[in-house]
mmCIF file of C-alpha atoms in Angstrom:
data_model
loop_
_atom_site.group_PDB
_atom_site.id
_atom_site.type_symbol
_atom_site.label_atom_id
_atom_site.label_comp_id
_atom_site.label_asym_id
_atom_site.label_seq_id
_atom_site.Cartn_x
_atom_site.Cartn_y
_atom_site.Cartn_z
ATOM 1 C CA MET A 1 0.000 0.000 0.000
ATOM 2 C CA ILE A 2 1.341 3.428 -0.962
ATOM 3 C CA ASN A 3 0.026 6.271 1.148
ATOM 4 C CA ARG A 4 -0.531 9.838 -0.092
ATOM 5 C CA ARG A 5 2.715 11.143 1.431
ATOM 6 C CA THR A 6 4.808 8.442 -0.246
ATOM 7 C CA LEU A 7 3.130 9.088 -3.607
ATOM 8 C CA LEU A 8 3.808 12.819 -3.389
ATOM 9 C CA LYS A 9 7.466 12.166 -2.589
ATOM 10 C CA ARG A 10 7.810 9.966 -5.645
ATOM 11 C CA LEU A 11 6.069 12.477 -7.878
ATOM 12 C CA SER A 12 8.293 15.283 -6.608
ATOM 13 C CA ALA A 13 11.341 13.290 -7.713
ATOM 14 C CA LEU A 14 10.199 13.297 -11.355
ATOM 15 C CA PRO A 15 11.836 15.848 -13.689
ATOM 16 C CA LEU A 16 9.804 18.967 -14.504
ATOM 17 C CA VAL A 17 10.370 18.479 -18.215
ATOM 18 C CA GLY A 18 9.067 15.145 -19.407
ATOM 19 C CA ALA A 19 6.078 12.858 -19.176
ATOM 20 C CA PHE A 20 3.683 13.278 -16.239
ATOM 21 C CA VAL A 21 2.698 9.896 -14.791
ATOM 22 C CA GLY A 22 1.469 8.128 -17.850
ATOM 23 C CA THR A 23 -0.301 11.052 -19.510
ATOM 24 C CA GLY A 24 2.332 11.626 -22.123
ATOM 25 C CA LEU A 25 1.783 15.411 -21.750
ATOM 26 C CA PRO A 26 4.940 17.529 -21.678
ATOM 27 C CA ILE A 27 5.339 19.875 -18.730
ATOM 28 C CA SER A 28 7.430 23.025 -19.091
ATOM 29 C CA SER A 29 8.037 25.372 -16.162
ATOM 30 C CA GLY A 30 5.085 23.857 -14.405
ATOM 31 C CA GLN A 31 2.695 24.902 -17.195
ATOM 32 C CA SER A 32 0.930 22.293 -19.308
ATOM 33 C CA GLN A 33 0.805 22.852 -23.050
ATOM 34 C CA PRO A 34 -2.595 23.329 -24.710
ATOM 35 C CA LEU A 35 -4.107 20.367 -26.491
ATOM 36 C CA ASN A 36 -4.911 20.671 -30.175
ATOM 37 C CA LEU A 37 -8.407 19.344 -29.731
ATOM 38 C CA PRO A 38 -11.172 20.126 -32.222
ATOM 39 C CA LYS A 39 -13.421 22.976 -31.115
ATOM 40 C CA ARG A 40 -16.810 21.913 -29.822
ATOM 41 C CA ASP A 41 -20.006 23.476 -31.091
ATOM 42 C CA LEU A 42 -21.985 23.211 -27.876
ATOM 43 C CA ILE A 43 -24.955 25.077 -29.297
ATOM 44 C CA LYS A 44 -25.311 22.389 -31.946
ATOM 45 C CA GLU A 45 -24.277 19.579 -29.607
ATOM 46 C CA LEU A 46 -26.941 20.500 -27.041
ATOM 47 C CA GLY A 47 -29.588 21.296 -29.621
ATOM 48 C CA LEU A 48 -30.027 24.897 -28.504
ATOM 49 C CA ARG A 49 -32.168 27.297 -30.514
ATOM 50 C CA THR A 50 -30.484 30.509 -31.586
ATOM 51 C CA PHE A 51 -32.528 33.413 -32.890
ATOM 52 C CA ILE A 52 -32.491 36.903 -34.331
ATOM 53 C CA ASN A 53 -33.295 39.276 -31.486
ATOM 54 C CA ALA A 54 -35.831 41.856 -32.664
ATOM 55 C CA ALA A 55 -37.404 41.974 -29.194
ATOM 56 C CA GLY A 56 -34.893 43.760 -26.969
ATOM 57 C CA THR A 57 -32.500 43.219 -24.084
ATOM 58 C CA TYR A 58 -34.671 40.872 -22.046
ATOM 59 C CA THR A 59 -32.928 38.716 -19.456
ATOM 60 C CA ALA A 60 -34.768 35.608 -20.663
ATOM 61 C CA MET A 61 -33.372 36.227 -24.150
ATOM 62 C CA THR A 62 -29.838 36.617 -22.749
ATOM 63 C CA ALA A 63 -29.891 40.399 -23.220
ATOM 64 C CA SER A 64 -27.209 41.622 -25.641
ATOM 65 C CA LEU A 65 -24.194 40.250 -27.504
ATOM 66 C CA MET A 66 -20.810 41.405 -26.258
ATOM 67 C CA PRO A 67 -18.546 43.233 -28.728
ATOM 68 C CA GLU A 68 -15.266 41.705 -29.857
ATOM 69 C CA GLU A 69 -13.235 44.054 -27.646
ATOM 70 C CA VAL A 70 -15.133 42.867 -24.569
ATOM 71 C CA MET A 71 -14.669 39.203 -25.449
ATOM 72 C CA GLU A 72 -10.952 39.714 -26.076
ATOM 73 C CA THR A 73 -10.637 41.339 -22.649
ATOM 74 C CA ILE A 74 -12.485 38.476 -20.981
ATOM 75 C CA GLN A 75 -10.355 35.844 -22.712
ATOM 76 C CA ALA A 76 -7.038 37.590 -22.062
ATOM 77 C CA SER A 77 -7.756 38.212 -18.386
ATOM 78 C CA SER A 78 -8.880 34.593 -17.915
ATOM 79 C CA ARG A 79 -5.263 33.512 -18.380
ATOM 80 C CA GLU A 80 -3.939 35.451 -15.403
ATOM 81 C CA TYR A 81 -4.407 35.502 -11.634
ATOM 82 C CA ILE A 82 -5.184 38.922 -10.160
ATOM 83 C CA MET A 83 -6.408 39.843 -6.686
ATOM 84 C CA LEU A 84 -10.130 40.514 -6.968
ATOM 85 C CA ASP A 85 -10.165 43.613 -4.775
ATOM 86 C CA GLU A 86 -7.326 45.136 -6.779
ATOM 87 C CA VAL A 87 -9.316 44.664 -9.991
ATOM 88 C CA GLN A 88 -12.343 46.316 -8.379
ATOM 89 C CA ASP A 89 -10.190 49.178 -7.041
ATOM 90 C CA LYS A 90 -8.615 50.036 -10.392
ATOM 91 C CA VAL A 91 -11.712 49.491 -12.523
ATOM 92 C CA GLY A 92 -13.894 51.338 -10.013
ATOM 93 C CA GLU A 93 -11.646 54.399 -10.261
ATOM 94 C CA ARG A 94 -11.922 54.420 -14.063
ATOM 95 C CA ILE A 95 -15.696 53.917 -14.083
ATOM 96 C CA ALA A 96 -16.197 56.635 -11.476
ATOM 97 C CA ALA A 97 -14.197 59.093 -13.578
ATOM 98 C CA LEU A 98 -16.176 58.262 -16.715
ATOM 99 C CA CYS A 99 -19.531 58.599 -14.941
ATOM 100 C CA HIS A 100 -18.862 61.659 -12.745
ATOM 101 C CA ALA A 101 -19.092 59.656 -9.518
ATOM 102 C CA GLU A 102 -16.910 59.688 -6.414
ATOM 103 C CA ALA A 103 -16.533 55.904 -6.568
ATOM 104 C CA ALA A 104 -17.890 52.834 -8.343
ATOM 105 C CA THR A 105 -17.824 49.054 -8.241
ATOM 106 C CA VAL A 106 -18.878 46.316 -10.656
ATOM 107 C CA THR A 107 -21.663 44.105 -9.295
ATOM 108 C CA SER A 108 -23.445 40.965 -10.420
ATOM 109 C CA GLY A 109 -26.203 42.899 -12.157
ATOM 110 C CA CYS A 110 -28.318 45.901 -11.216
ATOM 111 C CA TRP A 111 -30.202 43.860 -8.618
ATOM 112 C CA SER A 112 -26.957 43.134 -6.800
ATOM 113 C CA ALA A 113 -26.029 46.824 -6.994
ATOM 114 C CA MET A 114 -29.232 47.683 -5.124
ATOM 115 C CA VAL A 115 -28.751 45.005 -2.467
ATOM 116 C CA LEU A 116 -25.125 45.917 -1.827
ATOM 117 C CA GLY A 117 -25.765 49.645 -1.997
ATOM 118 C CA LEU A 118 -28.524 49.486 0.578
ATOM 119 C CA ALA A 119 -26.440 47.131 2.731
ATOM 120 C CA GLY A 120 -23.703 49.764 2.756
ATOM 121 C CA VAL A 121 -26.195 52.420 3.810
ATOM 122 C CA LEU A 122 -27.478 50.230 6.654
ATOM 123 C CA THR A 123 -24.175 48.968 8.054
ATOM 124 C CA GLY A 124 -21.510 51.473 7.154
ATOM 125 C CA THR A 125 -18.178 49.788 7.872
ATOM 126 C CA ASP A 126 -19.359 48.066 11.072
ATOM 127 C CA LYS A 127 -18.298 44.417 10.650
ATOM 128 C CA GLU A 128 -20.778 43.129 13.221
ATOM 129 C CA LYS A 129 -23.682 44.790 11.416
ATOM 130 C CA ILE A 130 -22.410 43.531 8.049
ATOM 131 C CA ALA A 131 -22.499 39.951 9.344
ATOM 132 C CA GLN A 132 -25.901 40.530 10.966
ATOM 133 C CA ILE A 133 -27.969 41.535 7.904
ATOM 134 C CA PRO A 134 -30.859 40.805 7.229
ATOM 135 C CA ASN A 135 -31.363 40.972 10.991
ATOM 136 C CA LEU A 136 -31.579 44.748 11.409
ATOM 137 C CA LYS A 137 -31.548 44.914 15.195
ATOM 138 C CA GLY A 138 -29.823 48.157 16.140
ATOM 139 C CA MET A 139 -30.010 49.514 12.578
ATOM 140 C CA LYS A 140 -32.386 51.677 10.610
ATOM 141 C CA SER A 141 -35.007 49.511 8.956
ATOM 142 C CA GLN A 142 -37.218 51.496 6.561
ATOM 143 C CA VAL A 143 -36.896 52.614 2.951
ATOM 144 C CA ILE A 144 -39.328 55.134 1.488
ATOM 145 C CA VAL A 145 -40.617 54.564 -2.069
ATOM 146 C CA GLN A 146 -43.299 56.176 -4.170
ATOM 147 C CA LYS A 147 -46.407 54.057 -4.616
ATOM 148 C CA THR A 148 -45.940 53.964 -8.397
ATOM 149 C CA HIS A 149 -42.335 52.782 -7.919
ATOM 150 C CA ASN A 150 -43.276 49.885 -5.654
ATOM 151 C CA VAL A 151 -43.040 47.100 -8.232
ATOM 152 C CA ALA A 152 -41.238 43.737 -8.385
ATOM 153 C CA TYR A 153 -37.724 45.162 -8.248
ATOM 154 C CA VAL A 154 -38.184 46.291 -4.640
ATOM 155 C CA HIS A 155 -37.390 42.704 -3.633
ATOM 156 C CA ALA A 156 -33.742 43.634 -4.055
ATOM 157 C CA LEU A 157 -34.243 46.092 -1.202
ATOM 158 C CA THR A 158 -36.302 43.841 1.059
ATOM 159 C CA ASN A 159 -33.595 41.155 0.780
ATOM 160 C CA THR A 160 -31.655 43.270 3.277
ATOM 161 C CA GLY A 161 -34.504 43.006 5.793
ATOM 162 C CA VAL A 162 -35.927 46.515 5.412
ATOM 163 C CA GLN A 163 -39.578 47.452 5.338
ATOM 164 C CA LEU A 164 -40.933 49.644 2.549
ATOM 165 C CA VAL A 165 -42.955 52.748 3.290
ATOM 166 C CA GLU A 166 -45.137 53.956 0.408
ATOM 167 C CA VAL A 167 -45.737 57.633 -0.260
ATOM 168 C CA GLU A 168 -47.355 59.602 -3.060
ATOM 169 C CA THR A 169 -46.619 63.268 -2.445
ATOM 170 C CA ALA A 170 -43.755 65.291 -0.997
ATOM 171 C CA GLU A 171 -45.950 65.967 2.012
ATOM 172 C CA ASP A 172 -46.451 62.227 2.505
ATOM 173 C CA LEU A 173 -42.700 61.736 2.364
ATOM 174 C CA GLU A 174 -42.007 64.422 4.944
ATOM 175 C CA GLN A 175 -44.535 62.843 7.302
ATOM 176 C CA ALA A 176 -43.171 59.320 6.709
ATOM 177 C CA ILE A 177 -39.584 60.177 7.658
ATOM 178 C CA ASN A 178 -38.630 59.013 11.150
ATOM 179 C CA GLU A 179 -35.600 57.747 13.071
ATOM 180 C CA ASP A 180 -35.832 54.370 11.279
ATOM 181 C CA THR A 181 -35.686 55.829 7.750
ATOM 182 C CA ALA A 182 -32.530 54.502 6.102
ATOM 183 C CA MET A 183 -32.908 55.554 2.461
ATOM 184 C CA LEU A 184 -35.152 57.018 -0.247
ATOM 185 C CA TRP A 185 -35.361 54.785 -3.337
ATOM 186 C CA PHE A 186 -36.325 55.973 -6.832
ATOM 187 C CA LEU A 187 -37.209 53.728 -9.799
ATOM 188 C CA ASN A 188 -36.328 55.712 -12.898
ATOM 189 C CA TYR A 189 -38.493 54.020 -15.525
ATOM 190 C CA THR A 190 -41.651 54.715 -13.507
ATOM 191 C CA ALA A 191 -40.697 58.362 -12.926
ATOM 192 C CA PRO A 192 -43.355 59.700 -15.354
ATOM 193 C CA GLU A 193 -46.049 58.056 -13.222
ATOM 194 C CA GLY A 194 -44.895 59.465 -9.905
ATOM 195 C CA LYS A 195 -45.814 62.749 -8.247
ATOM 196 C CA ILE A 196 -42.295 63.446 -6.968
ATOM 197 C CA GLN A 197 -39.673 63.916 -9.660
ATOM 198 C CA HIS A 198 -35.914 63.407 -9.494
ATOM 199 C CA GLU A 199 -34.727 66.827 -8.367
ATOM 200 C CA GLU A 200 -37.307 67.112 -5.607
ATOM 201 C CA TRP A 201 -36.562 63.545 -4.444
ATOM 202 C CA VAL A 202 -32.856 64.362 -4.138
ATOM 203 C CA ALA A 203 -33.609 67.677 -2.419
ATOM 204 C CA LEU A 204 -35.799 65.958 0.172
ATOM 205 C CA GLY A 205 -33.054 63.453 0.862
ATOM 206 C CA LYS A 206 -30.493 66.195 1.362
ATOM 207 C CA LYS A 207 -32.869 68.222 3.527
ATOM 208 C CA HIS A 208 -33.247 65.308 5.946
ATOM 209 C CA ASN A 209 -29.700 63.924 5.509
ATOM 210 C CA ILE A 210 -31.037 60.630 4.136
ATOM 211 C CA PRO A 211 -29.219 58.862 1.257
ATOM 212 C CA THR A 212 -31.036 58.561 -2.072
ATOM 213 C CA MET A 213 -30.680 55.688 -4.540
ATOM 214 C CA ILE A 214 -31.888 55.479 -8.153
ATOM 215 C CA ASP A 215 -32.350 52.345 -10.265
ATOM 216 C CA ILE A 216 -31.619 53.093 -13.946
ATOM 217 C CA ALA A 217 -31.265 49.443 -14.971
ATOM 218 C CA ALA A 218 -32.167 49.689 -18.681
ATOM 219 C CA ASP A 219 -32.105 53.454 -18.998
ATOM 220 C CA VAL A 220 -29.325 54.046 -21.488
ATOM 221 C CA PRO A 221 -29.536 55.308 -24.153
ATOM 222 C CA PRO A 222 -29.217 58.223 -23.891
ATOM 223 C CA VAL A 223 -25.570 57.899 -22.928
ATOM 224 C CA GLU A 224 -25.845 61.028 -20.754
ATOM 225 C CA ASN A 225 -27.845 59.047 -18.214
ATOM 226 C CA LEU A 226 -24.594 57.380 -17.156
ATOM 227 C CA TRP A 227 -23.600 60.596 -15.362
ATOM 228 C CA LYS A 228 -26.826 62.616 -15.282
ATOM 229 C CA TYR A 229 -28.042 61.238 -11.947
ATOM 230 C CA ASN A 230 -24.627 61.446 -10.299
ATOM 231 C CA ASP A 231 -24.478 65.099 -11.344
ATOM 232 C CA MET A 232 -28.040 65.576 -10.075
ATOM 233 C CA GLY A 233 -26.996 64.520 -6.579
ATOM 234 C CA PHE A 234 -28.260 60.958 -6.084
ATOM 235 C CA ASP A 235 -26.039 59.258 -3.516
ATOM 236 C CA LEU A 236 -26.181 55.853 -5.241
ATOM 237 C CA VAL A 237 -26.887 54.949 -8.871
ATOM 238 C CA CYS A 238 -27.513 51.357 -10.011
ATOM 239 C CA ILE A 239 -27.430 50.148 -13.615
ATOM 240 C CA SER A 240 -27.397 46.899 -15.592
ATOM 241 C CA GLY A 241 -24.303 46.149 -17.619
ATOM 242 C CA GLY A 242 -25.561 43.704 -20.206
ATOM 243 C CA LYS A 243 -28.238 45.732 -21.947
ATOM 244 C CA ALA A 244 -27.484 48.608 -24.348
ATOM 245 C CA MET A 245 -23.905 48.857 -23.055
ATOM 246 C CA LYS A 246 -23.381 45.237 -24.186
ATOM 247 C CA GLY A 247 -21.247 44.201 -21.267
ATOM 248 C CA PRO A 248 -21.536 40.814 -19.540
ATOM 249 C CA GLN A 249 -25.201 40.152 -18.839
ATOM 250 C CA SER A 250 -24.390 39.090 -15.289
ATOM 251 C CA ALA A 251 -22.647 42.400 -14.535
ATOM 252 C CA GLY A 252 -23.888 45.757 -13.340
ATOM 253 C CA ILE A 253 -22.506 48.931 -11.820
ATOM 254 C CA LEU A 254 -23.025 50.615 -8.449
ATOM 255 C CA MET A 255 -21.686 54.160 -8.322
ATOM 256 C CA GLY A 256 -22.008 57.159 -6.064
ATOM 257 C CA ARG A 257 -20.610 58.520 -2.815
ATOM 258 C CA LYS A 258 -17.220 57.134 -1.896
ATOM 259 C CA HIS A 259 -18.045 56.213 1.701
ATOM 260 C CA LEU A 260 -21.191 54.349 0.609
ATOM 261 C CA ILE A 261 -19.395 52.405 -2.126
ATOM 262 C CA GLU A 262 -16.644 51.446 0.332
ATOM 263 C CA ALA A 263 -19.271 50.232 2.786
ATOM 264 C CA ALA A 264 -21.178 48.350 0.059
ATOM 265 C CA ARG A 265 -18.053 46.468 -0.983
ATOM 266 C CA LEU A 266 -17.661 45.095 2.545
ATOM 267 C CA SER A 267 -20.817 43.048 1.904
ATOM 268 C CA ALA A 268 -19.566 41.856 -1.489
ATOM 269 C CA PRO A 269 -17.221 38.984 -2.423
ATOM 270 C CA PRO A 270 -14.496 38.023 -1.757
ATOM 271 C CA ARG A 271 -15.664 38.628 1.805
ATOM 272 C CA GLY A 272 -17.713 35.833 3.352
ATOM 273 C CA ASN A 273 -20.386 35.797 6.043
ATOM 274 C CA THR A 274 -22.245 38.603 4.268
ATOM 275 C CA ILE A 275 -25.542 39.054 2.479
ATOM 276 C CA GLY A 276 -23.705 39.523 -0.802
ATOM 277 C CA ARG A 277 -21.449 36.460 -0.684
ATOM 278 C CA GLY A 278 -23.391 34.771 -3.487
ATOM 279 C CA MET A 279 -23.220 37.868 -5.689
ATOM 280 C CA LYS A 280 -19.854 37.036 -7.195
ATOM 281 C CA VAL A 281 -18.520 38.917 -10.175
ATOM 282 C CA ASN A 282 -15.258 37.577 -11.529
ATOM 283 C CA LYS A 283 -12.234 39.474 -12.794
ATOM 284 C CA GLU A 284 -13.185 38.743 -16.404
ATOM 285 C CA GLU A 285 -16.615 40.315 -15.954
ATOM 286 C CA ILE A 286 -15.228 43.319 -14.083
ATOM 287 C CA LEU A 287 -12.696 44.088 -16.808
ATOM 288 C CA GLY A 288 -15.164 43.251 -19.568
ATOM 289 C CA MET A 289 -17.720 45.616 -18.034
ATOM 290 C CA TYR A 290 -15.190 48.431 -17.973
ATOM 291 C CA VAL A 291 -14.272 47.928 -21.637
ATOM 292 C CA ALA A 292 -17.956 47.746 -22.620
ATOM 293 C CA LEU A 293 -18.709 50.984 -20.746
ATOM 294 C CA GLU A 294 -15.747 52.769 -22.286
ATOM 295 C CA LYS A 295 -16.686 51.591 -25.780
ATOM 296 C CA TYR A 296 -20.312 52.593 -25.279
ATOM 297 C CA ILE A 297 -19.437 56.101 -24.119
ATOM 298 C CA ASN A 298 -17.147 56.587 -27.127
ATOM 299 C CA THR A 299 -19.740 55.372 -29.641
ATOM 300 C CA ASP A 300 -21.084 57.831 -32.219
ATOM 301 C CA HIS A 301 -24.603 57.823 -30.779
ATOM 302 C CA GLU A 302 -26.115 60.091 -33.420
ATOM 303 C CA LYS A 303 -24.893 57.789 -36.162
ATOM 304 C CA GLU A 304 -26.114 54.777 -34.218
ATOM 305 C CA TRP A 305 -29.588 56.289 -33.795
ATOM 306 C CA GLU A 306 -29.744 57.094 -37.506
ATOM 307 C CA SER A 307 -28.917 53.475 -38.332
ATOM 308 C CA TRP A 308 -31.747 52.304 -36.058
ATOM 309 C CA GLU A 309 -34.202 54.621 -37.762
ATOM 310 C CA ASN A 310 -33.093 53.364 -41.179
ATOM 311 C CA LYS A 311 -33.568 49.742 -40.152
ATOM 312 C CA VAL A 312 -37.000 50.447 -38.695
ATOM 313 C CA ALA A 313 -37.994 52.286 -41.890
ATOM 314 C CA TYR A 314 -36.790 49.389 -44.043
ATOM 315 C CA ILE A 315 -38.895 46.861 -42.146
ATOM 316 C CA ALA A 316 -41.927 49.171 -42.087
ATOM 317 C CA GLU A 317 -41.828 49.785 -45.840
ATOM 318 C CA SER A 318 -41.489 46.068 -46.536
ATOM 319 C CA VAL A 319 -44.410 44.893 -44.421
ATOM 320 C CA LYS A 320 -46.740 47.700 -45.527
ATOM 321 C CA LYS A 321 -46.722 46.164 -49.003
ATOM 322 C CA VAL A 322 -49.114 43.546 -47.611
ATOM 323 C CA ASP A 323 -52.818 44.494 -47.741
ATOM 324 C CA SER A 324 -54.286 45.974 -44.528
ATOM 325 C CA VAL A 325 -50.930 46.225 -42.759
ATOM 326 C CA SER A 326 -50.098 49.497 -41.021
ATOM 327 C CA THR A 327 -47.115 50.585 -38.941
ATOM 328 C CA SER A 328 -46.195 53.208 -36.381
ATOM 329 C CA VAL A 329 -42.966 54.137 -34.627
ATOM 330 C CA SER A 330 -42.597 55.153 -30.991
ATOM 331 C CA VAL A 331 -39.776 55.651 -28.515
ATOM 332 C CA PRO A 332 -40.264 54.694 -24.851
ATOM 333 C CA PRO A 333 -39.679 57.771 -22.683
ATOM 334 C CA VAL A 334 -37.233 56.144 -20.252
ATOM 335 C CA ALA A 335 -36.262 52.452 -20.275
ATOM 336 C CA ASN A 336 -35.159 50.910 -23.580
ATOM 337 C CA HIS A 337 -35.169 54.380 -25.130
ATOM 338 C CA THR A 338 -34.851 53.245 -28.757
ATOM 339 C CA PRO A 339 -37.186 53.267 -31.797
ATOM 340 C CA PHE A 340 -39.906 50.594 -31.602
ATOM 341 C CA LEU A 341 -41.942 49.573 -34.624
ATOM 342 C CA LYS A 342 -45.546 48.437 -34.188
ATOM 343 C CA ILE A 343 -46.990 46.355 -37.038
ATOM 344 C CA SER A 344 -50.783 45.951 -37.132
ATOM 345 C CA TRP A 345 -53.136 44.186 -39.520
ATOM 346 C CA ASP A 346 -56.857 43.736 -40.171
ATOM 347 C CA PRO A 347 -57.922 40.233 -38.998
ATOM 348 C CA SER A 348 -60.661 40.170 -41.645
ATOM 349 C CA VAL A 349 -57.910 40.341 -44.288
ATOM 350 C CA ILE A 350 -55.081 38.452 -42.588
ATOM 351 C CA GLY A 351 -56.078 35.420 -40.584
ATOM 352 C CA LEU A 352 -53.384 35.569 -37.898
ATOM 353 C CA THR A 353 -53.305 36.437 -34.232
ATOM 354 C CA ARG A 354 -50.300 38.042 -32.659
ATOM 355 C CA THR A 355 -49.422 34.805 -30.850
ATOM 356 C CA GLN A 356 -49.657 32.777 -34.058
ATOM 357 C CA LEU A 357 -47.350 35.155 -35.903
ATOM 358 C CA GLN A 358 -44.875 35.109 -33.031
ATOM 359 C CA GLU A 359 -44.816 31.311 -33.116
ATOM 360 C CA LYS A 360 -44.355 31.194 -36.892
ATOM 361 C CA LEU A 361 -41.400 33.573 -36.573
ATOM 362 C CA ARG A 362 -40.011 31.751 -33.544
ATOM 363 C CA PHE A 363 -40.098 28.323 -35.114
ATOM 364 C CA GLY A 364 -39.239 29.420 -38.633
ATOM 365 C CA ASN A 365 -35.815 29.418 -40.235
ATOM 366 C CA PRO A 366 -34.102 31.481 -39.026
ATOM 367 C CA SER A 367 -35.832 31.844 -35.682
ATOM 368 C CA ILE A 368 -36.878 35.424 -34.845
ATOM 369 C CA GLU A 369 -38.154 36.855 -31.568
ATOM 370 C CA VAL A 370 -40.530 39.836 -31.477
ATOM 371 C CA ILE A 371 -42.897 41.183 -28.827
ATOM 372 C CA GLY A 372 -46.436 42.536 -28.812
ATOM 373 C CA ASN A 373 -49.506 43.326 -26.759
ATOM 374 C CA GLY A 374 -52.578 43.537 -28.974
ATOM 375 C CA ASP A 375 -54.289 40.540 -30.556
ATOM 376 C CA HIS A 376 -53.437 41.631 -34.091
ATOM 377 C CA GLU A 377 -50.153 43.455 -33.792
ATOM 378 C CA ILE A 378 -46.524 42.837 -33.007
ATOM 379 C CA SER A 379 -43.754 45.173 -31.911
ATOM 380 C CA LEU A 380 -40.064 45.001 -32.532
ATOM 381 C CA THR A 381 -36.885 46.944 -32.008
ATOM 382 C CA VAL A 382 -33.694 46.858 -34.018
ATOM 383 C CA PHE A 383 -30.937 47.915 -31.614
ATOM 384 C CA MET A 384 -29.946 44.290 -30.921
ATOM 385 C CA LEU A 385 -29.886 43.289 -34.589
ATOM 386 C CA ARG A 386 -26.612 42.378 -36.261
ATOM 387 C CA PRO A 387 -25.730 43.856 -39.678
ATOM 388 C CA GLU A 388 -28.233 42.995 -42.421
ATOM 389 C CA GLU A 389 -30.596 41.166 -40.049
ATOM 390 C CA GLU A 390 -33.274 43.821 -40.558
ATOM 391 C CA LYS A 391 -33.637 42.478 -44.112
ATOM 392 C CA ILE A 392 -34.223 38.966 -42.830
ATOM 393 C CA VAL A 393 -36.757 40.191 -40.270
ATOM 394 C CA ALA A 394 -38.630 42.220 -42.883
ATOM 395 C CA LYS A 395 -38.718 39.326 -45.349
ATOM 396 C CA ARG A 396 -39.947 36.757 -42.828
ATOM 397 C CA ILE A 397 -42.719 38.977 -41.410
ATOM 398 C CA GLN A 398 -43.854 39.888 -44.892
ATOM 399 C CA GLU A 399 -43.900 36.203 -45.917
ATOM 400 C CA GLU A 400 -46.026 35.141 -42.954
ATOM 401 C CA LEU A 401 -48.486 37.991 -43.337
ATOM 402 C CA LYS A 402 -48.914 37.263 -47.045
ATOM 403 C CA ALA A 403 -49.346 33.541 -46.434
ATOM 404 C CA ALA A 404 -52.165 34.224 -43.960
ATOM 405 C CA LYS A 405 -54.265 36.389 -46.284
ATOM 406 C CA ILE A 406 -57.861 35.236 -46.268
#
């Protein structure tokens, strides 16, 4: 019988250059040489459906495709060991400078940014409190939100153990503030529906010395939103990284006041025994997010918008050649602020429902994803399309509408 210690002694006696215990693989300076194995096509191997994304940056549809520069950064950094906090330190400094913030950190999505940001507000740098969350004994425990902002995403906040207090007016907010109020939270895409707008929300926070946080998850373009809310005075700004910026889908950014970002990071990996331990973001994602942000900021956004309008116009002109089909273009005021094309048809002329057309496009060749609300209309956007895909989308929709003519 050979025990583990004896085996290790024997292995240590082998030369570094040569065969490694029957594998036949050469070892040089402790580094194994790459195998010349054929590349695997896992998409084909697993039978996964790929599709043309004319729907948008939905999480279920894996959001956006990362640019070549981002992928090169991810691949290059995957070959090196770097201390995680050092990566966050250096990248955070660059992101903060680009976005007019005092500090920033890359998180595992916008949701994580909200959890960690609020955790930092609640605990500061107190290690006992950091380990205690979501038990808020001895801490502030309430976050004020507008009634119209109190939607599903507030679960990121309640994960920390806080209670939400709904308000509608500035007067309501003033009356709701008490010694347990930890933060005022603002959901940007529902801003048009609320009675308290950004500037007043920030002013109320400053008046009562209560931190304010804004969620702008999918709210670029316009690119100016990346620094607009920092300049406006919000203490914390949270954004998704894998939407229009085309960074890693599992990444996001938390930016704002330096002392709050420092406190938030104490609840984030690599530290354990914290609420954010499971919210890991690796060095590849951190660096990839920085490159994606930098590339996005330096994009010619006017030219990009013009290309979107041209693609929308091409599809609209193509489908309107079918009897009874009409189109209209709109731009959402906040989230996913890009041109959307609505295509409608008369069901007495074209015997298709919206769901039927979606299925024909989904299961056609190539597969195409679109969205829609009405029974006899679909909607699509073009900002996730690759070059020339607008022609494919136009052709397939036109074909299905023609084929369904009564």
